[in-house]
Amino acid sequence: MVQDNFYHALKIDAELCIGCSHCMMVCPTEAIRIQNGKAKLYENRCVDCGECYKACPVKAIYIHQDDFERIRSFKHKIALVPAIFHGQFNPSVKRTQVFTALKACGFDQVIEVEQGSGILLEQMKNYLVSHADIRPLISSFCPAIIRLIQVKFPSLVDHIIRLKPPLDITSLYCRKKLTDQGCNPAEVGVFYITPCAAKIAAIKSPVGEEYSMITGVINMDLIFNKVMKKLGEGKLDNEQDKHEPRLELMNWSLTRGEAGRIPGTCLAIDEIHNVIEFLERVESGKVTNVDFLELRACDESCAGGVLISNNRFLVAEKLRKDAELQECGSPDTEIDAYKDYLMRRIGIDKIHPRSMMKFDENLSEAMMKMEKARLIMDALPLADCSACGAPSCQALANDIVMEDKSIKQCIFIQRKRELTGEMTPEESLDLMKEIWGNDKFINR
Amino acid sequence: MHFEYSVEGGNFSTAGVASSQFKKVLNQLNIAPDIIKRIVIALYEAEVNIVAHANSGTIHIDIMLDKVQVVLEDEGPGIPDISKAMEAGFSTASPKVREMGFGAGMGLQNINNNVDRLLITSEVGKGTRLEFDVKLKTV
């Protein structure tokens, strides 16, 4: 497969990075190395899960976002907000207040992402029936999981349900509705308020779609602060009573939001290491009799997104309560008028693997490199100390074969070679400086 | 390239270790996903057969440029009637084994459906030898 350079929302600020290797140790796809005292990202391996962002002690990892002021260059400014957004506020803050505050920030319309979930749910049920030969089927909801499967579980790409996630369905709906109302499509700006980096990456370089319907992405923490400020100013009371129709399926982005609604044996697995553990089982042929997998990269699903300001357990609980309270209201059925239109466009293209596991495209080359890596592993200490700037001995062995690294980066090898006179202590020190930077060898 | 794994009879908690490990090798060698799936399913079924029926066994795998060749040899009860064992639903597994989700009688069928060549030889009271190939390129 083509090894395109995928867009990544997660960036490393080299100025701030202290080369502490915390990010490297938590990365589930071993996409980070330390070089010259800084974290370096192997872009093709990164799935934008955000684990490094959470682990960084100096906030050197940041999430690139569009400039908020960009919304002003559009005549029609639409905010696409996941329900998880109001889950962050104090229980006394009503959904309508949050909507009003969002409008006060500059948006003309606020639309909840979960509006598209109803149509999706219906199609997912059909999909499970029409694809009875593929089990388990995997939800296309979490973009970090789709990327994880592409790079780490290439043989499972066909298990991903090829239907648009709610975000894409809802943005399609907004655009169509506004165009039907006579708006010039070029003047419509649809901005998604994101709880995580993976969603940004999915919008900037979509998988299984030619282009995204979303104009820009704004980080949820930024909007949270803006809305908090507006709420604090307290000028929103007059609009508080305005009726907002009930949002069905508002807990879609929480754990079991999908699995709880699909018939059959359905598992909901959140947190990326849990997901990896389970996908290993699936790929090894050990999982039978499971129909559907809801897989989410974050613990507590989107409530645990890296851009969520409040604690994930509290956010999830608030949203669950909200969903229960909402049951009595009349549902928003406006989207149903566009059902046929959306149903026709709900499919996505084939998702291609882009394996980061392979040694080479060519089998005999790959076998040679694998053999070489095996021999290197025999010489390495298997201590996974990562003093070499790679997360494990296996990662170093693969890097030596694939990335032109040297076995002399291993501190155990250095000691042995110093003893035999093959290396001088100065050479060892220079190598260590190349990895960890000069600063770490200066007395503070 | 040659790979070797040993399998412990009766230990269901570690059943499938060889297929998991070998799956990683196949991914690293950039074998096509559909081929990986077939090899892994066949290997897993055969591995579980050893765990379920035999005392112990070994797996030898050779990766060649055109095929993957797998040989599983076990020390165990053997199969008295191989053609009967190949029938769908035929099972000699104990209720205890079935309770654990194994022994549905689809194992050999499933292997046969996923490989390009299958050869089973067995001696009652001694053990079973199962050999299969999966081609790497469609001819």
XYZ file of C-alpha atoms in Angstrom:
583
model
C 0.000 0.000 0.000
C 0.991 3.587 -0.474
C 2.738 5.052 2.525
C 1.209 8.512 2.364
C 2.213 11.039 4.903
C -0.943 11.430 6.904
C -1.948 14.647 8.530
C -1.363 14.654 12.249
C -3.064 16.998 14.644
C -0.586 16.108 17.386
C 2.589 18.141 17.125
C 5.727 18.303 19.231
C 7.047 21.719 20.203
C 10.835 21.197 20.103
C 11.399 24.377 22.138
C 9.376 23.051 25.059
C 10.320 19.362 24.777
C 12.795 18.296 27.474
C 13.392 14.827 26.015
C 12.051 13.056 29.100
C 10.744 10.109 27.028
C 7.410 9.878 28.883
C 5.568 10.120 25.552
C 7.757 7.437 23.981
C 6.967 5.022 26.806
C 3.188 5.361 26.528
C 2.828 5.407 22.747
C 0.786 2.306 21.839
C 2.204 2.134 18.298
C 5.848 2.859 19.216
C 5.764 5.964 17.014
C 8.132 8.088 19.119
C 11.930 8.061 19.478
C 14.323 10.381 21.291
C 16.894 12.142 19.123
C 19.168 15.050 20.070
C 17.339 15.356 23.352
C 13.898 15.789 21.756
C 10.945 13.541 21.041
C 10.651 12.671 17.368
C 7.464 11.374 15.786
C 7.337 8.691 13.086
C 4.307 10.122 11.357
C 3.231 6.969 9.542
C 2.873 5.090 12.805
C 1.014 7.747 14.770
C -2.731 7.140 15.094
C -3.465 10.430 16.896
C -4.748 8.672 20.005
C -3.449 11.420 22.310
C -1.683 9.195 24.877
C 1.509 11.257 24.472
C -0.433 14.480 24.985
C -1.735 13.156 28.298
C 1.713 11.933 29.394
C 3.770 15.048 28.569
C 4.779 16.816 31.812
C 5.722 20.107 30.111
C 2.876 20.466 27.583
C 5.310 20.209 24.675
C 2.770 18.196 22.723
C -0.022 20.315 21.365
C -3.007 19.869 19.133
C -3.028 21.974 16.048
C -6.340 23.759 15.489
C -7.859 26.218 13.073
C -7.861 29.878 14.018
C -11.154 30.652 15.757
C -11.444 33.990 13.983
C -11.726 32.074 10.716
C -15.420 31.514 11.415
C -15.985 35.215 10.702
C -15.027 34.827 7.050
C -18.225 32.832 6.471
C -21.692 34.319 6.140
C -23.281 31.250 7.729
C -21.362 29.980 10.727
C -22.381 26.552 11.941
C -21.062 24.936 15.119
C -21.225 21.144 15.127
C -21.142 20.204 18.776
C -20.955 16.722 20.232
C -23.333 16.169 23.169
C -20.278 15.471 25.309
C -19.663 19.234 25.276
C -22.472 20.095 27.702
C -21.576 17.078 29.767
C -18.651 19.142 31.041
C -20.698 21.848 32.720
C -22.081 21.980 36.210
C -25.394 20.045 36.458
C -27.307 23.315 36.973
C -26.305 24.562 33.508
C -29.020 23.724 30.993
C -28.393 22.538 27.468
C -30.248 25.576 26.113
C -27.951 27.926 28.024
C -24.903 26.273 26.520
C -26.451 26.656 23.057
C -27.167 30.316 23.633
C -23.655 30.902 24.920
C -22.208 29.196 21.833
C -24.220 31.523 19.624
C -22.966 34.464 21.658
C -19.447 33.316 20.736
C -20.229 34.041 17.089
C -22.087 31.059 15.607
C -25.456 31.437 13.844
C -26.511 27.863 14.374
C -25.557 25.161 16.806
C -26.194 21.598 15.710
C -25.524 18.504 17.730
C -23.437 15.829 16.090
C -25.633 13.012 17.441
C -28.539 14.077 15.212
C -27.129 11.807 12.519
C -26.924 8.799 14.851
C -30.529 7.670 14.342
C -30.105 7.190 10.606
C -26.736 5.557 11.200
C -28.156 3.130 13.771
C -30.771 1.944 11.301
C -28.134 1.434 8.614
C -25.749 -0.300 11.015
C -28.425 -2.859 11.852
C -28.958 -3.513 8.143
C -25.212 -3.722 7.595
C -24.851 -6.426 10.237
C -27.463 -8.482 8.408
C -26.084 -7.891 4.902
C -22.507 -8.613 5.997
C -23.202 -11.775 7.962
C -20.028 -13.362 6.547
C -17.783 -10.890 8.379
C -17.605 -11.233 12.136
C -16.980 -9.362 14.301
C -17.841 -6.118 12.553
C -16.109 -3.057 13.953
C -17.617 0.401 14.361
C -16.194 3.231 12.247
C -16.900 5.750 15.021
C -13.456 6.387 16.521
C -10.892 7.664 13.992
C -7.947 6.697 16.208
C -9.195 3.102 16.146
C -9.559 3.099 12.354
C -5.963 4.284 12.058
C -4.834 1.780 14.667
C -6.361 -1.038 12.648
C -4.767 0.278 9.436
C -1.263 0.362 10.883
C -1.266 -2.450 13.451
C -4.011 -4.881 12.412
C -3.967 -4.709 8.604
C -5.828 -8.000 8.213
C -8.831 -6.538 10.041
C -9.540 -3.511 7.816
C -12.385 -5.363 6.122
C -14.087 -5.726 9.496
C -14.636 -1.980 9.787
C -18.223 -1.043 9.007
C -18.107 1.125 5.915
C -20.627 3.691 7.051
C -20.030 7.340 7.863
C -19.758 8.219 11.531
C -22.475 10.540 12.956
C -20.256 13.606 12.544
C -20.063 13.210 8.764
C -23.769 12.423 8.411
C -24.750 15.461 10.436
C -22.410 17.796 8.558
C -23.803 16.508 5.264
C -27.285 17.206 6.605
C -26.422 20.774 7.706
C -24.916 21.616 4.356
C -27.815 20.167 2.383
C -30.381 21.914 4.557
C -28.712 25.301 4.212
C -28.265 24.880 0.461
C -31.977 24.022 0.171
C -32.767 27.174 2.120
C -30.971 29.143 -0.560
C -27.596 29.658 1.069
C -24.543 29.739 -1.154
C -22.527 26.603 -0.204
C -19.300 28.599 -0.462
C -20.558 30.922 2.260
C -21.342 28.103 4.689
C -18.671 27.376 7.259
C -19.188 24.182 9.276
C -16.946 24.072 12.327
C -16.585 21.009 14.475
C -15.885 21.360 18.173
C -13.576 18.427 18.831
C -12.872 16.533 22.057
C -9.737 14.863 20.630
C -6.866 14.976 18.167
C -7.965 11.947 16.163
C -11.135 13.663 14.970
C -9.062 16.559 13.638
C -6.758 14.220 11.775
C -9.769 12.375 10.337
C -11.162 15.644 9.001
C -7.863 16.880 7.577
C -7.029 13.580 5.913
C -10.175 11.468 5.829
C -9.999 7.680 5.518
C -12.462 6.144 3.054
C -13.713 9.578 1.933
C -12.425 11.837 -0.812
C -12.826 15.017 1.161
C -14.429 16.184 4.353
C -17.640 18.219 4.604
C -16.223 20.090 7.553
C -14.657 23.507 7.057
C -12.624 23.739 10.222
C -11.998 22.280 13.629
C -11.926 24.063 16.938
C -10.560 22.501 20.080
C -13.139 21.871 22.753
C -11.079 23.299 25.606
C -10.917 26.672 23.835
C -14.688 26.828 23.284
C -15.297 25.592 26.825
C -13.436 28.608 28.183
C -15.316 30.984 25.881
C -18.682 29.526 26.888
C -17.779 29.601 30.591
C -16.991 33.282 30.207
C -20.327 33.995 28.508
C -22.194 32.007 31.149
C -20.380 33.977 33.824
C -21.462 37.254 32.273
C -25.021 36.071 32.862
C -26.657 37.900 29.979
C -28.228 34.790 28.528
C -31.273 34.422 30.773
C -33.832 35.732 28.302
C -33.243 32.833 25.950
C -33.196 30.188 28.623
C -36.789 29.063 28.205
C -36.564 28.601 24.490
C -37.627 25.094 23.642
C -34.933 22.805 22.341
C -36.174 19.526 20.975
C -35.029 16.386 22.667
C -31.877 14.838 21.344
C -32.224 11.131 20.952
C -29.107 9.018 21.236
C -27.202 11.795 22.990
C -25.095 9.206 24.822
C -23.906 7.694 21.506
C -20.315 8.814 22.131
C -20.186 7.241 25.599
C -19.104 3.660 26.195
C -21.920 1.277 25.096
C -23.556 4.125 23.150
C -23.435 1.927 20.061
C -23.019 -1.590 21.453
C -26.052 -1.164 23.705
C -28.302 -0.481 20.732
C -27.209 -3.166 18.281
C -28.828 -6.595 18.440
C -26.623 -9.664 18.875
C -23.429 -10.177 20.828
C -21.922 -6.732 21.042
C -18.897 -5.667 23.039
C -17.955 -2.139 24.003
C -14.230 -1.734 24.650
C -12.690 1.575 25.589
C -9.075 2.681 26.200
C -6.551 1.955 23.475
C -4.525 -0.741 25.277
C -7.709 -2.673 26.015
C -8.629 -2.340 22.360
C -5.210 -3.582 21.222
C -5.415 -6.572 23.566
C -8.778 -7.541 22.125
C -7.843 -6.956 18.487
C -4.819 -9.252 18.987
C -7.320 -11.955 19.936
C -9.527 -11.206 16.952
C -6.600 -11.209 14.535
C -5.376 -14.536 15.930
C -8.716 -16.113 15.059
C -9.653 -16.661 18.696
C -12.825 -14.590 18.741
C -15.899 -16.318 17.443
C -19.583 -15.619 18.005
C -19.139 -11.869 18.473
C -21.194 -9.740 16.093
C -20.168 -6.196 16.781
C -17.318 -4.327 18.422
C -17.620 -0.755 19.619
C -13.990 0.296 20.062
C -12.928 3.653 21.446
C -9.372 4.873 21.982
C -10.094 6.848 25.152
C -11.019 5.537 28.566
C -14.743 6.350 29.053
C -14.872 6.947 25.278
C -15.281 10.588 24.204
C -15.810 11.724 27.804
C -12.107 10.906 28.181
C -11.026 12.910 25.131
C -7.814 14.854 25.678
C -9.546 18.202 25.097
C -12.288 17.589 27.674
C -11.887 19.990 30.581
C -13.785 18.093 33.249
C -13.122 14.670 34.761
C -14.199 11.887 32.366
C -16.305 9.973 34.911
C -18.240 13.085 35.895
C -18.782 14.042 32.254
C -20.080 10.580 31.408
C -22.415 10.578 34.410
C -23.822 14.030 33.609
C -24.501 13.037 30.031
C -26.205 9.828 31.130
C -28.450 11.802 33.495
C -29.211 14.315 30.762
C -30.134 11.521 28.383
C -32.580 10.084 30.943
C -34.187 13.481 31.616
C -34.576 14.077 27.921
C -36.619 10.946 27.357
C -39.897 12.784 28.000
C -39.485 15.623 25.470
C -40.555 15.451 21.837
C -37.750 14.300 19.559
C -36.158 16.425 16.878
C -37.363 14.908 13.625
C -36.187 17.609 11.238
C -33.354 15.441 9.951
C -35.843 12.733 8.919
C -36.898 14.855 5.944
C -33.388 14.287 4.594
C -33.255 10.595 5.383
C -33.271 9.350 1.778
C -30.647 11.893 0.782
C -28.389 10.886 3.683
C -28.976 7.146 3.284
C -27.743 7.325 -0.315
C -24.522 8.949 0.828
C -23.873 7.059 4.024
C -21.309 4.593 2.621
C -17.560 5.124 2.648
C -14.889 3.710 0.332
C -12.749 0.691 1.018
C -10.317 1.275 3.850
C -6.759 0.279 2.961
C -4.195 -1.142 5.330
C -1.006 0.848 5.728
C 0.939 -1.523 7.889
C 3.769 -0.217 10.017
C 4.641 -3.768 10.983
C 6.147 -4.891 7.703
C 9.893 -5.074 7.170
C 9.599 -4.712 3.413
C 7.062 -4.795 0.577
C 8.996 -7.647 -0.990
C 8.766 -11.007 0.762
C 12.359 -12.169 0.337
C 13.660 -8.735 1.395
C 11.314 -8.796 4.385
C 12.543 -12.277 5.369
C 16.154 -11.123 5.177
C 15.458 -8.096 7.333
C 13.480 -10.135 9.832
C 16.340 -12.613 10.132
C 18.717 -9.707 10.706
C 16.455 -8.258 13.409
C 16.318 -11.687 15.072
C 20.113 -11.847 15.208
C 20.282 -8.335 16.653
C 17.729 -9.297 19.302
C 20.046 -12.122 20.357
C 22.716 -9.532 21.136
C 20.464 -7.037 22.928
C 19.864 -7.306 26.700
C 16.020 -7.422 26.458
C 15.878 -5.007 29.376
C 13.746 -2.486 27.468
C 15.567 0.286 29.325
C 15.161 2.657 26.350
C 18.469 4.391 27.002
C 19.028 3.945 23.254
C 16.195 6.354 22.514
C 13.821 3.625 21.342
C 10.954 2.296 23.483
C 12.119 -1.338 23.583
C 14.941 -3.636 22.492
C 12.694 -4.969 19.729
C 12.042 -1.407 18.526
C 15.791 -0.730 18.424
C 16.430 -3.979 16.550
C 13.789 -3.018 13.980
C 15.179 0.525 13.761
C 18.676 -0.838 13.074
C 17.285 -2.871 10.182
C 14.815 -0.288 8.902
C 16.018 3.147 9.938
C 19.784 3.072 9.794
C 20.265 3.061 13.559
C 23.304 1.428 15.166
C 23.557 -1.331 17.763
C 26.175 0.884 19.432
C 23.277 2.992 20.748
C 22.636 0.213 23.261
C 24.204 1.077 26.603
C 24.847 -2.616 27.390
C 26.676 -3.094 24.102
C 28.691 0.056 24.834
C 29.866 -1.296 28.205
C 30.861 -4.609 26.656
C 32.747 -2.900 23.851
C 34.507 -0.545 26.227
C 35.778 -3.571 28.100
C 37.123 -5.201 24.953
C 38.561 -1.914 23.727
C 36.283 -1.780 20.659
C 34.858 1.514 21.888
C 36.246 4.293 24.053
C 34.209 5.867 26.890
C 34.329 9.116 24.899
C 32.690 7.449 21.900
C 29.956 6.059 24.155
C 29.351 9.453 25.679
C 29.155 11.106 22.275
C 26.573 8.556 21.175
C 24.524 9.172 24.300
C 24.682 12.906 23.655
C 23.381 12.341 20.145
C 20.377 10.587 21.603
C 19.635 12.542 24.755
C 21.176 15.923 23.908
C 24.171 17.704 25.430
C 22.131 19.337 28.193
C 21.597 16.106 30.053
C 25.355 15.678 30.505
C 25.992 19.064 32.062
C 26.051 19.435 35.854
C 23.113 21.521 36.962
C 12.548 -19.238 7.293
C 11.797 -21.728 9.986
C 9.704 -21.307 13.127
C 9.055 -23.747 15.913
C 6.541 -23.704 18.725
C 5.702 -26.250 21.372
C 2.159 -26.849 22.552
C 1.096 -28.082 25.966
C -1.845 -30.512 25.951
C -4.769 -29.678 28.215
C -3.762 -26.084 28.937
C -6.611 -24.087 27.429
C -5.515 -20.806 28.947
C -2.460 -20.682 26.698
C -4.150 -22.157 23.621
C -3.481 -19.941 20.635
C -0.126 -18.538 21.699
C 1.619 -19.949 18.638
C -0.970 -18.556 16.245
C -0.768 -15.129 17.927
C 3.005 -15.058 17.674
C 3.090 -16.320 14.141
C 0.450 -13.782 13.100
C 2.912 -11.018 14.025
C 5.579 -12.618 11.852
C 3.199 -12.719 8.890
C 2.328 -9.059 9.381
C 6.000 -8.166 9.474
C 6.583 -10.036 6.236
C 3.834 -8.030 4.539
C 1.801 -11.101 3.613
C -1.586 -10.141 2.137
C -4.258 -9.721 4.838
C -6.616 -12.369 3.428
C -3.793 -14.943 3.329
C -2.781 -14.075 6.902
C -6.341 -14.634 7.993
C -6.496 -18.088 6.385
C -3.149 -19.223 7.800
C -3.950 -17.969 11.283
C -7.417 -19.556 11.399
C -6.045 -22.925 10.259
C -3.107 -22.715 12.641
C -5.281 -21.740 15.585
C -7.738 -24.584 14.988
C -4.898 -27.087 14.671
C -3.215 -25.734 17.790
C -6.431 -26.001 19.792
C -6.824 -29.592 18.575
C -3.516 -30.477 20.186
C -4.504 -28.712 23.415
C -7.903 -30.416 23.473
C -6.885 -33.956 22.548
C -3.168 -34.591 22.884
C -0.595 -34.664 25.667
C 1.870 -32.446 23.885
C 2.840 -31.328 20.432
C 5.160 -29.282 18.297
C 4.511 -26.926 15.416
C 7.035 -26.472 12.628
C 6.438 -23.701 10.150
C 8.445 -22.937 7.045
C 7.919 -19.757 5.131
C 8.940 -20.079 1.513
C 8.618 -17.550 -1.257
C 5.546 -19.245 -2.698
C 3.908 -20.874 0.325
C 3.737 -21.328 4.057
C 4.086 -24.928 5.157
C 2.871 -25.971 8.584
C 3.482 -29.321 10.268
C 1.854 -30.115 13.616
C 2.867 -33.318 15.355
C 1.380 -34.481 18.618
C 1.676 -37.302 21.086
C -1.865 -38.314 21.867
C -4.750 -40.683 21.247
C -4.661 -40.413 17.442
C -7.669 -40.365 15.133
C -9.237 -43.796 14.384
C -11.265 -42.648 11.370
C -9.863 -39.542 9.698
C -12.605 -39.184 7.087
C -15.239 -39.265 9.823
C -13.301 -36.697 11.844
C -13.364 -34.433 8.803
C -17.181 -34.348 8.796
C -18.758 -31.126 9.996
C -20.069 -31.389 13.539
C -18.263 -34.621 14.380
C -16.648 -34.211 17.762
C -15.141 -36.401 20.433
C -14.643 -33.504 22.823
C -15.804 -33.992 26.386
C -18.682 -31.873 27.769
C -16.098 -30.063 29.904
C -14.144 -29.020 26.821
C -17.356 -27.953 25.069
C -18.328 -25.812 28.030
C -15.136 -23.852 27.482
C -16.238 -23.006 23.976
C -14.121 -25.576 22.197
C -14.926 -28.898 20.558
C -17.826 -27.920 18.295
C -16.626 -30.431 15.720
C -15.778 -27.819 13.090
C -12.014 -27.771 13.587
C -10.725 -29.996 10.785
C -13.392 -28.688 8.404
C -12.345 -25.164 9.170
C -8.695 -26.013 8.571
C -9.548 -27.725 5.300
C -11.549 -24.689 4.128
C -8.649 -22.324 4.694
C -5.668 -24.200 3.281
C -4.507 -25.227 -0.193
C -3.279 -28.677 0.799
C -4.027 -30.762 3.865
C -2.563 -34.097 4.831
C -3.489 -35.912 8.023
C -1.836 -39.097 9.178
C -2.516 -40.690 12.505
C -1.704 -43.707 14.545
C -4.175 -44.662 17.260
C -2.553 -44.553 20.667
C 0.503 -42.715 19.395
C -0.400 -39.428 17.836
C -1.411 -37.361 14.861
C 0.537 -35.513 12.202
C -1.161 -32.718 10.378
C 0.498 -30.994 7.476
C -0.887 -28.104 5.498
C 0.172 -25.505 2.937
C -1.177 -22.098 2.159
C -0.008 -20.609 -1.112
C 1.269 -17.064 -0.961
C 0.527 -16.089 -4.542
C -2.441 -17.026 -6.635
C -1.137 -18.930 -9.631
